[in-house]
Amino acid sequence: MNRTSSTMQIREGIVLGSEKPVLFAGPCAVESFDICMEIGSQVKELADKNGFSYVFKASFDKANRTSSGSFRSIGMDKSLEVLQRVGKELGVPLVTDIHESYQAKDVAEVVDVLQIPAFLCRQTDLLLAAAETGKAVKIKRGQFMAPEDMQYAVKKVRNAGNDNVCLTERGFSLGYHNLVVDMRGLPIMRQFAPVVFDITHSVQQPGGQGGTSGGQREFAPILARAAAATGIDGFFIETHPEPAKALSDGPNLIPLKKMSEFLPMLKEAWTLGRKFQDFKVED
């Protein structure tokens, strides 16, 4: 199986698919400027220390919450203002999700990477709108999609004239309220574009707490090490100083205080995986 030679340019000096892993990390949602800065500043310091390129992540709108009673957003304009301030003060690129085609242009004026949620990875108009902004496009593999079928989502973006695209793995649905990661999918998808592993949502239990999603964060280090060992290009982690008080996805967030141990472990596993990524057993 051949590895892709493609890359995704995020910002000058930050390239997904290079010899340095990229870390996309932050809170699940934009809760406040203070929370975003607390998380972003600590993670940036740890990312720099451990040899990761860093991209700050937070969703300006959680449009796919299980229940309409769950927190969704502090408002699009206010959230984008927070993201812009965080990016400027920390000097880091930004990534956030878009859910509707009309959002792409305005969001692209603030962030460096537009993320396509897993549920929406087949939505052609959304992919084209993101591609046409000229910003990097990060597509999450749908929980219902075969890894090899994600090449068509990549082609939609590239056919629109944008080669800055990557794929993200977050597990596939196995029964109700359960996700399983097939590690074979990582090298399969990496034939088509650089690949990021979503550590946080791979341990999510969608809708598993009766109107909200649950999670099994105890398995996050195990899946993270396994994915890193395949030699992928980057990692996606949502973290929070107090996961139990987070306004979204608390059960599967990595506690911020554990990131100082999590990132060195992840980098060591990634380095070992890259060392052996070209080893083959085929005739």
mmCIF file of C-alpha atoms in Angstrom, residues 13 27 39 49 59 63 67 84 116 174 189 199 265:
data_model
loop_
_atom_site.group_PDB
_atom_site.id
_atom_site.type_symbol
_atom_site.label_atom_id
_atom_site.label_comp_id
_atom_site.label_asym_id
_atom_site.label_seq_id
_atom_site.Cartn_x
_atom_site.Cartn_y
_atom_site.Cartn_z
ATOM 1 C CA GLY A 13 5.861 26.881 8.220
ATOM 2 C CA PRO A 27 -12.060 23.049 23.929
ATOM 3 C CA ILE A 39 -6.440 26.110 27.246
ATOM 4 C CA LYS A 49 8.043 21.705 23.977
ATOM 5 C CA SER A 59 -16.335 25.102 17.496
ATOM 6 C CA ALA A 63 -25.149 22.371 15.476
ATOM 7 C CA SER A 67 -30.801 17.440 22.349
ATOM 8 C CA GLN A 84 -9.788 35.773 16.236
ATOM 9 C CA ILE A 116 -16.330 19.436 7.842
ATOM 10 C CA LEU A 174 -21.020 -0.399 15.699
ATOM 11 C CA MET A 189 -7.225 6.998 3.753
ATOM 12 C CA ILE A 199 -8.582 11.004 19.759
ATOM 13 C CA MET A 265 3.583 9.859 25.169
#
